[in-house]
PDB file of C-alpha atoms in Angstrom:
ATOM      1  CA  MET A   1     -84.167 150.490 -93.715  1.00  0.00           C
ATOM      2  CA  HIS A   2     -85.817 153.806 -94.505  1.00  0.00           C
ATOM      3  CA  HIS A   3     -89.550 154.050 -95.414  1.00  0.00           C
ATOM      4  CA  ALA A   4     -88.982 154.772 -99.093  1.00  0.00           C
ATOM      5  CA  GLN A   5     -86.559 151.787 -99.361  1.00  0.00           C
ATOM      6  CA  LEU A   6     -89.137 149.386 -97.541  1.00  0.00           C
ATOM      7  CA  LYS A   7     -91.933 150.576 -99.821  1.00  0.00           C
ATOM      8  CA  GLN A   8     -89.680 150.134-102.942  1.00  0.00           C
ATOM      9  CA  SER A   9     -88.883 146.605-101.821  1.00  0.00           C
ATOM     10  CA  VAL A  10     -92.533 145.817-101.200  1.00  0.00           C
ATOM     11  CA  SER A  11     -93.531 147.183-104.572  1.00  0.00           C
ATOM     12  CA  LEU A  12     -90.837 145.114-106.377  1.00  0.00           C
ATOM     13  CA  LEU A  13     -91.957 142.049-104.235  1.00  0.00           C
ATOM     14  CA  THR A  14     -95.658 142.597-105.228  1.00  0.00           C
ATOM     15  CA  PHE A  15     -94.769 142.780-108.848  1.00  0.00           C
ATOM     16  CA  VAL A  16     -93.006 139.544-108.811  1.00  0.00           C
ATOM     17  CA  VAL A  17     -95.825 137.753-106.720  1.00  0.00           C
ATOM     18  CA  VAL A  18     -98.450 138.900-109.412  1.00  0.00           C
ATOM     19  CA  PHE A  19     -96.104 137.989-112.369  1.00  0.00           C
ATOM     20  CA  CYS A  20     -95.771 134.407-110.998  1.00  0.00           C
ATOM     21  CA  ALA A  21     -99.379 134.115-110.263  1.00  0.00           C
ATOM     22  CA  SER A  22    -100.351 135.207-113.626  1.00  0.00           C
ATOM     23  CA  LEU A  23     -97.957 132.890-115.104  1.00  0.00           C
ATOM     24  CA  ALA A  24     -99.490 130.040-113.390  1.00  0.00           C
ATOM     25  CA  ILE A  25    -103.185 131.192-114.233  1.00  0.00           C
ATOM     26  CA  SER A  26    -102.506 131.637-117.962  1.00  0.00           C
ATOM     27  CA  ARG A  27    -101.120 128.127-118.316  1.00  0.00           C
ATOM     28  CA  PRO A  28    -103.558 125.871-120.093  1.00  0.00           C
ATOM     29  CA  CYS A  29    -105.270 123.476-117.583  1.00  0.00           C
ATOM     30  CA  SER A  30    -105.115 119.843-118.529  1.00  0.00           C
ATOM     31  CA  ALA A  31    -106.807 117.129-116.620  1.00  0.00           C
ATOM     32  CA  ASP A  32    -103.711 116.693-114.213  1.00  0.00           C
ATOM     33  CA  ARG A  33    -103.679 120.332-113.391  1.00  0.00           C
ATOM     34  CA  LYS A  34    -107.176 120.737-112.262  1.00  0.00           C
ATOM     35  CA  TRP A  35    -107.556 121.541-108.498  1.00  0.00           C
ATOM     36  CA  SER A  36    -109.752 118.930-106.630  1.00  0.00           C
ATOM     37  CA  THR A  37    -110.983 119.279-103.100  1.00  0.00           C
ATOM     38  CA  ASP A  38    -108.648 116.413-102.224  1.00  0.00           C
ATOM     39  CA  SER A  39    -105.468 118.114-103.610  1.00  0.00           C
ATOM     40  CA  ILE A  40    -106.384 121.266-101.793  1.00  0.00           C
ATOM     41  CA  VAL A  41    -106.865 119.441 -98.400  1.00  0.00           C
ATOM     42  CA  LYS A  42    -103.546 117.691 -98.938  1.00  0.00           C
ATOM     43  CA  GLY A  43    -101.785 120.759 -99.792  1.00  0.00           C
ATOM     44  CA  LEU A  44    -103.065 122.378 -96.634  1.00  0.00           C
ATOM     45  CA  VAL A  45    -102.077 119.414 -94.423  1.00  0.00           C
ATOM     46  CA  HIS A  46     -98.560 119.469 -96.011  1.00  0.00           C
ATOM     47  CA  GLU A  47     -98.057 123.201 -95.021  1.00  0.00           C
ATOM     48  CA  LEU A  48     -99.565 123.189 -91.733  1.00  0.00           C
ATOM     49  CA  VAL A  49     -98.733 119.643 -90.255  1.00  0.00           C
ATOM     50  CA  GLY A  50     -95.313 118.772 -89.165  1.00  0.00           C
ATOM     51  CA  VAL A  51     -92.449 119.759 -86.727  1.00  0.00           C
ATOM     52  CA  ASN A  52     -89.568 121.854 -87.895  1.00  0.00           C
ATOM     53  CA  GLY A  53     -86.516 123.151 -86.311  1.00  0.00           C
ATOM     54  CA  TYR A  54     -83.951 126.072 -87.129  1.00  0.00           C
ATOM     55  CA  TRP A  55     -80.477 126.418 -85.617  1.00  0.00           C
ATOM     56  CA  PHE A  56     -78.400 129.681 -86.165  1.00  0.00           C
ATOM     57  CA  THR A  57     -74.934 128.889 -86.762  1.00  0.00           C
ATOM     58  CA  ALA A  58     -73.636 132.593 -86.332  1.00  0.00           C
ATOM     59  CA  SER A  59     -72.857 133.980 -83.082  1.00  0.00           C
ATOM     60  CA  SER A  60     -74.725 137.301 -83.871  1.00  0.00           C
ATOM     61  CA  ALA A  61     -78.056 135.592 -84.365  1.00  0.00           C
ATOM     62  CA  GLN A  62     -77.534 133.339 -81.397  1.00  0.00           C
ATOM     63  CA  ALA A  63     -76.973 136.391 -79.181  1.00  0.00           C
ATOM     64  CA  VAL A  64     -80.148 138.395 -80.597  1.00  0.00           C
ATOM     65  CA  LEU A  65     -82.354 135.599 -81.012  1.00  0.00           C
ATOM     66  CA  GLY A  66     -80.964 132.641 -79.187  1.00  0.00           C
ATOM     67  CA  THR A  67     -81.175 129.030 -80.784  1.00  0.00           C
ATOM     68  CA  PRO A  68     -82.850 126.550 -81.641  1.00  0.00           C
ATOM     69  CA  LYS A  69     -86.126 127.688 -82.793  1.00  0.00           C
ATOM     70  CA  PHE A  70     -89.544 126.225 -83.931  1.00  0.00           C
ATOM     71  CA  ALA A  71     -89.697 126.977 -87.722  1.00  0.00           C
ATOM     72  CA  SER A  72     -91.830 126.982 -90.676  1.00  0.00           C
ATOM     73  CA  ASP A  73     -91.407 127.155 -94.389  1.00  0.00           C
ATOM     74  CA  THR A  74     -94.538 127.525 -96.411  1.00  0.00           C
ATOM     75  CA  THR A  75     -94.313 127.772-100.448  1.00  0.00           C
ATOM     76  CA  ILE A  76     -96.964 128.703-102.746  1.00  0.00           C
ATOM     77  CA  TYR A  77     -95.630 127.574-106.194  1.00  0.00           C
ATOM     78  CA  VAL A  78     -96.676 127.244-109.586  1.00  0.00           C
ATOM     79  CA  LYS A  79     -96.726 123.502-111.007  1.00  0.00           C
ATOM     80  CA  PRO A  80     -93.319 122.498-111.566  1.00  0.00           C
ATOM     81  CA  ALA A  81     -91.693 122.212-115.282  1.00  0.00           C
ATOM     82  CA  HIS A  82     -89.588 119.044-116.228  1.00  0.00           C
ATOM     83  CA  ARG A  83     -86.316 120.248-117.480  1.00  0.00           C
ATOM     84  CA  TYR A  84     -83.548 117.656-118.036  1.00  0.00           C
ATOM     85  CA  ASN A  85     -84.782 115.352-115.290  1.00  0.00           C
ATOM     86  CA  MET A  86     -85.166 118.070-112.899  1.00  0.00           C
ATOM     87  CA  LEU A  87     -88.189 119.973-111.384  1.00  0.00           C
ATOM     88  CA  VAL A  88     -88.140 123.894-111.732  1.00  0.00           C
ATOM     89  CA  THR A  89     -90.719 125.935-109.994  1.00  0.00           C
ATOM     90  CA  GLY A  90     -91.348 129.177-108.069  1.00  0.00           C
ATOM     91  CA  GLY A  91     -93.612 131.599-106.384  1.00  0.00           C
ATOM     92  CA  VAL A  92     -94.284 132.814-102.858  1.00  0.00           C
ATOM     93  CA  GLU A  93     -92.178 131.389 -99.900  1.00  0.00           C
ATOM     94  CA  LEU A  94     -92.881 132.277 -96.402  1.00  0.00           C
ATOM     95  CA  ILE A  95     -90.131 131.390 -93.760  1.00  0.00           C
ATOM     96  CA  GLY A  96     -90.188 131.844 -89.919  1.00  0.00           C
ATOM     97  CA  ALA A  97     -88.050 130.831 -86.750  1.00  0.00           C
ATOM     98  CA  ASN A  98     -89.740 131.714 -83.806  1.00  0.00           C
ATOM     99  CA  ASP A  99     -89.735 130.776 -79.950  1.00  0.00           C
ATOM    100  CA  HIS A 100     -93.241 129.061 -80.076  1.00  0.00           C
ATOM    101  CA  TRP A 101     -94.610 126.526 -82.406  1.00  0.00           C
ATOM    102  CA  GLN A 102     -96.966 127.894 -84.957  1.00  0.00           C
ATOM    103  CA  PRO A 103     -99.694 129.178 -84.834  1.00  0.00           C
ATOM    104  CA  PHE A 104     -98.537 130.627 -81.483  1.00  0.00           C
ATOM    105  CA  SER A 105     -96.629 133.995 -81.806  1.00  0.00           C
ATOM    106  CA  GLY A 106     -94.715 136.232 -79.460  1.00  0.00           C
ATOM    107  CA  GLY A 107     -91.008 136.077 -78.196  1.00  0.00           C
ATOM    108  CA  ASN A 108     -88.014 136.034 -80.344  1.00  0.00           C
ATOM    109  CA  GLN A 109     -88.847 136.120 -84.219  1.00  0.00           C
ATOM    110  CA  PHE A 110     -86.996 135.911 -87.535  1.00  0.00           C
ATOM    111  CA  SER A 111     -88.807 135.786 -90.924  1.00  0.00           C
ATOM    112  CA  LEU A 112     -88.280 135.913 -94.649  1.00  0.00           C
ATOM    113  CA  ASN A 113     -91.350 136.598 -96.843  1.00  0.00           C
ATOM    114  CA  GLY A 114     -90.856 136.973-100.618  1.00  0.00           C
ATOM    115  CA  ALA A 115     -90.585 135.396-103.982  1.00  0.00           C
ATOM    116  CA  SER A 116     -88.453 132.265-104.648  1.00  0.00           C
ATOM    117  CA  PHE A 117     -87.658 129.449-106.848  1.00  0.00           C
ATOM    118  CA  LYS A 118     -86.643 125.719-106.391  1.00  0.00           C
ATOM    119  CA  ILE A 119     -84.669 123.479-108.635  1.00  0.00           C
ATOM    120  CA  SER A 120     -84.619 119.667-107.497  1.00  0.00           C
ATOM    121  CA  GLY A 121     -84.462 116.197-108.685  1.00  0.00           C
ATOM    122  CA  GLU A 122     -87.158 114.062-109.552  1.00  0.00           C
ATOM    123  CA  PRO A 123     -88.946 112.835-106.377  1.00  0.00           C
ATOM    124  CA  LYS A 124     -88.488 109.225-105.705  1.00  0.00           C
ATOM    125  CA  ARG A 125     -89.843 107.359-102.718  1.00  0.00           C
ATOM    126  CA  ASP A 126     -86.993 106.205-100.222  1.00  0.00           C
ATOM    127  CA  ARG A 127     -84.416 108.324-102.270  1.00  0.00           C
ATOM    128  CA  ILE A 128     -82.633 111.441-101.200  1.00  0.00           C
ATOM    129  CA  VAL A 129     -83.492 114.081-103.656  1.00  0.00           C
ATOM    130  CA  PRO A 130     -81.210 117.215-103.501  1.00  0.00           C
ATOM    131  CA  PHE A 131     -82.467 120.667-104.208  1.00  0.00           C
ATOM    132  CA  ILE A 132     -81.442 124.336-104.490  1.00  0.00           C
ATOM    133  CA  SER A 133     -83.709 127.272-103.760  1.00  0.00           C
ATOM    134  CA  GLY A 134     -83.255 131.174-103.507  1.00  0.00           C
ATOM    135  CA  GLY A 135     -84.962 134.476-104.112  1.00  0.00           C
ATOM    136  CA  GLY A 136     -85.530 137.883-102.622  1.00  0.00           C
ATOM    137  CA  PHE A 137     -87.129 138.301 -99.266  1.00  0.00           C
ATOM    138  CA  ILE A 138     -88.281 141.067 -96.764  1.00  0.00           C
ATOM    139  CA  GLY A 139     -86.358 139.990 -93.743  1.00  0.00           C
ATOM    140  CA  HIS A 140     -87.489 140.778 -90.366  1.00  0.00           C
ATOM    141  CA  ILE A 141     -85.949 140.291 -86.802  1.00  0.00           C
ATOM    142  CA  ARG A 142     -87.348 140.908 -83.323  1.00  0.00           C
ATOM    143  CA  SER A 143     -85.713 140.500 -80.357  1.00  0.00           C
ATOM    144  CA  GLU A 144     -87.178 140.349 -76.735  1.00  0.00           C
ATOM    145  CA  ARG A 145     -84.046 139.038 -75.116  1.00  0.00           C
ATOM    146  CA  THR A 146     -82.713 141.129 -72.266  1.00  0.00           C
ATOM    147  CA  ALA A 147     -79.746 142.727 -73.794  1.00  0.00           C
ATOM    148  CA  PHE A 148     -81.554 143.476 -76.993  1.00  0.00           C
ATOM    149  CA  ALA A 149     -84.983 144.353 -75.651  1.00  0.00           C
ATOM    150  CA  GLY A 150     -86.829 146.224 -78.197  1.00  0.00           C
ATOM    151  CA  PHE A 151     -84.492 145.329 -81.174  1.00  0.00           C
ATOM    152  CA  ARG A 152     -86.490 145.128 -84.381  1.00  0.00           C
ATOM    153  CA  THR A 153     -85.578 145.817 -87.959  1.00  0.00           C
ATOM    154  CA  THR A 154     -86.771 144.859 -91.328  1.00  0.00           C
ATOM    155  CA  GLN A 155     -84.693 144.814 -94.622  1.00  0.00           C
ATOM    156  CA  PHE A 156     -84.772 143.257 -98.022  1.00  0.00           C
ATOM    157  CA  VAL A 157     -82.116 140.626 -98.356  1.00  0.00           C
ATOM    158  CA  PRO A 158     -81.464 137.721-100.850  1.00  0.00           C
ATOM    159  CA  SER A 159     -81.291 134.179 -99.505  1.00  0.00           C
ATOM    160  CA  VAL A 160     -80.372 130.668-100.962  1.00  0.00           C
ATOM    161  CA  ALA A 161     -80.952 127.243 -99.387  1.00  0.00           C
ATOM    162  CA  LEU A 162     -79.113 123.946-100.358  1.00  0.00           C
ATOM    163  CA  GLY A 163     -80.702 120.805 -99.117  1.00  0.00           C
ATOM    164  CA  ALA A 164     -82.453 117.544 -99.762  1.00  0.00           C
ATOM    165  CA  ASP A 165     -85.803 115.799 -99.275  1.00  0.00           C
ATOM    166  CA  LEU A 166     -86.558 112.227 -98.392  1.00  0.00           C
ATOM    167  CA  LYS A 167     -90.084 110.941 -99.075  1.00  0.00           C
ATOM    168  CA  THR A 168     -90.642 107.700 -96.964  1.00  0.00           C
ATOM    169  CA  LEU A 169     -93.817 105.880 -95.458  1.00  0.00           C
ATOM    170  CA  ARG A 170     -95.745 107.066 -98.395  1.00  0.00           C
ATOM    171  CA  TYR A 171     -97.036 110.246 -96.869  1.00  0.00           C
ATOM    172  CA  ILE A 172     -94.221 111.684 -94.758  1.00  0.00           C
ATOM    173  CA  THR A 173     -91.297 113.729 -96.391  1.00  0.00           C
ATOM    174  CA  PHE A 174     -88.124 114.534 -94.302  1.00  0.00           C
ATOM    175  CA  THR A 175     -86.030 117.849 -95.357  1.00  0.00           C
ATOM    176  CA  ALA A 176     -82.841 118.988 -94.259  1.00  0.00           C
ATOM    177  CA  ARG A 177     -81.298 122.342 -95.653  1.00  0.00           C
ATOM    178  CA  TYR A 178     -78.584 124.966 -95.004  1.00  0.00           C
ATOM    179  CA  ARG A 179     -79.787 128.537 -95.671  1.00  0.00           C
ATOM    180  CA  PHE A 180     -77.413 131.423 -96.488  1.00  0.00           C
ATOM    181  CA  THR A 181     -79.104 134.859 -96.024  1.00  0.00           C
ATOM    182  CA  GLY A 182     -77.687 138.281 -96.411  1.00  0.00           C
ATOM    183  CA  TYR A 183     -76.943 140.384 -93.073  1.00  0.00           C
ATOM    184  CA  ILE A 184     -80.085 142.031 -91.595  1.00  0.00           C
ATOM    185  CA  ARG A 185     -78.793 145.096 -89.826  1.00  0.00           C
ATOM    186  CA  GLY A 186     -75.427 143.302 -88.892  1.00  0.00           C
ATOM    187  CA  VAL A 187     -77.121 139.972 -87.692  1.00  0.00           C
ATOM    188  CA  ASN A 188     -76.048 136.893 -89.746  1.00  0.00           C
ATOM    189  CA  THR A 189     -79.152 134.553 -89.697  1.00  0.00           C
ATOM    190  CA  ASP A 190     -77.528 131.685 -91.670  1.00  0.00           C
ATOM    191  CA  GLY A 191     -78.283 128.136 -90.276  1.00  0.00           C
ATOM    192  CA  PHE A 192     -79.838 124.611 -90.454  1.00  0.00           C
ATOM    193  CA  PHE A 193     -83.380 123.779 -91.129  1.00  0.00           C
ATOM    194  CA  LEU A 194     -84.503 120.301 -90.344  1.00  0.00           C
ATOM    195  CA  GLY A 195     -88.218 119.107 -90.198  1.00  0.00           C
ATOM    196  CA  PHE A 196     -90.833 116.750 -91.753  1.00  0.00           C
ATOM    197  CA  LYS A 197     -94.315 117.187 -93.258  1.00  0.00           C
ATOM    198  CA  VAL A 198     -97.243 115.219 -93.938  1.00  0.00           C
ATOM    199  CA  PHE A 199     -98.033 114.653 -97.694  1.00  0.00           C
TER     200      PHE A 199
END
């Protein structure tokens, strides 16, 4: 990706993020929307505590990055809106698949950082709740495998995920999804994400 194209993509992403944040801030705050120390702590635990894995299904990604990987998927979304028994939300999403468990870095890496939306069913304990998410991302690949040493590339790509959540044991949520992503310099990074989070 040329420098000018990357700059344009980052500018577009910044605009979308600022727009989504302004929508969230401009919405009136009722009692149930106020942030509390308890909700902030739960939110941080939800995003940081858990074990996730990502399995690339295409031979091009397996050759360049290897598989499986430790994975992360952090979302900073506005409060969901209720529409026809569904929840609709959006904001910033940060996705990663690496050789090492977060917060450690290094090795082969794949990441998607951008703006996304999510449409899901109403959450119910001990019930499988389907969802779809998608958006536009800055995709990055770094390979340290012998045959591809020094391979690094960054490109703007669309990505869509189909999956389901299962909340059980009150504070544990299991997630399974399959992600479809545009090619990044000829590398197909489609794959399965499996994991669980606390809260």
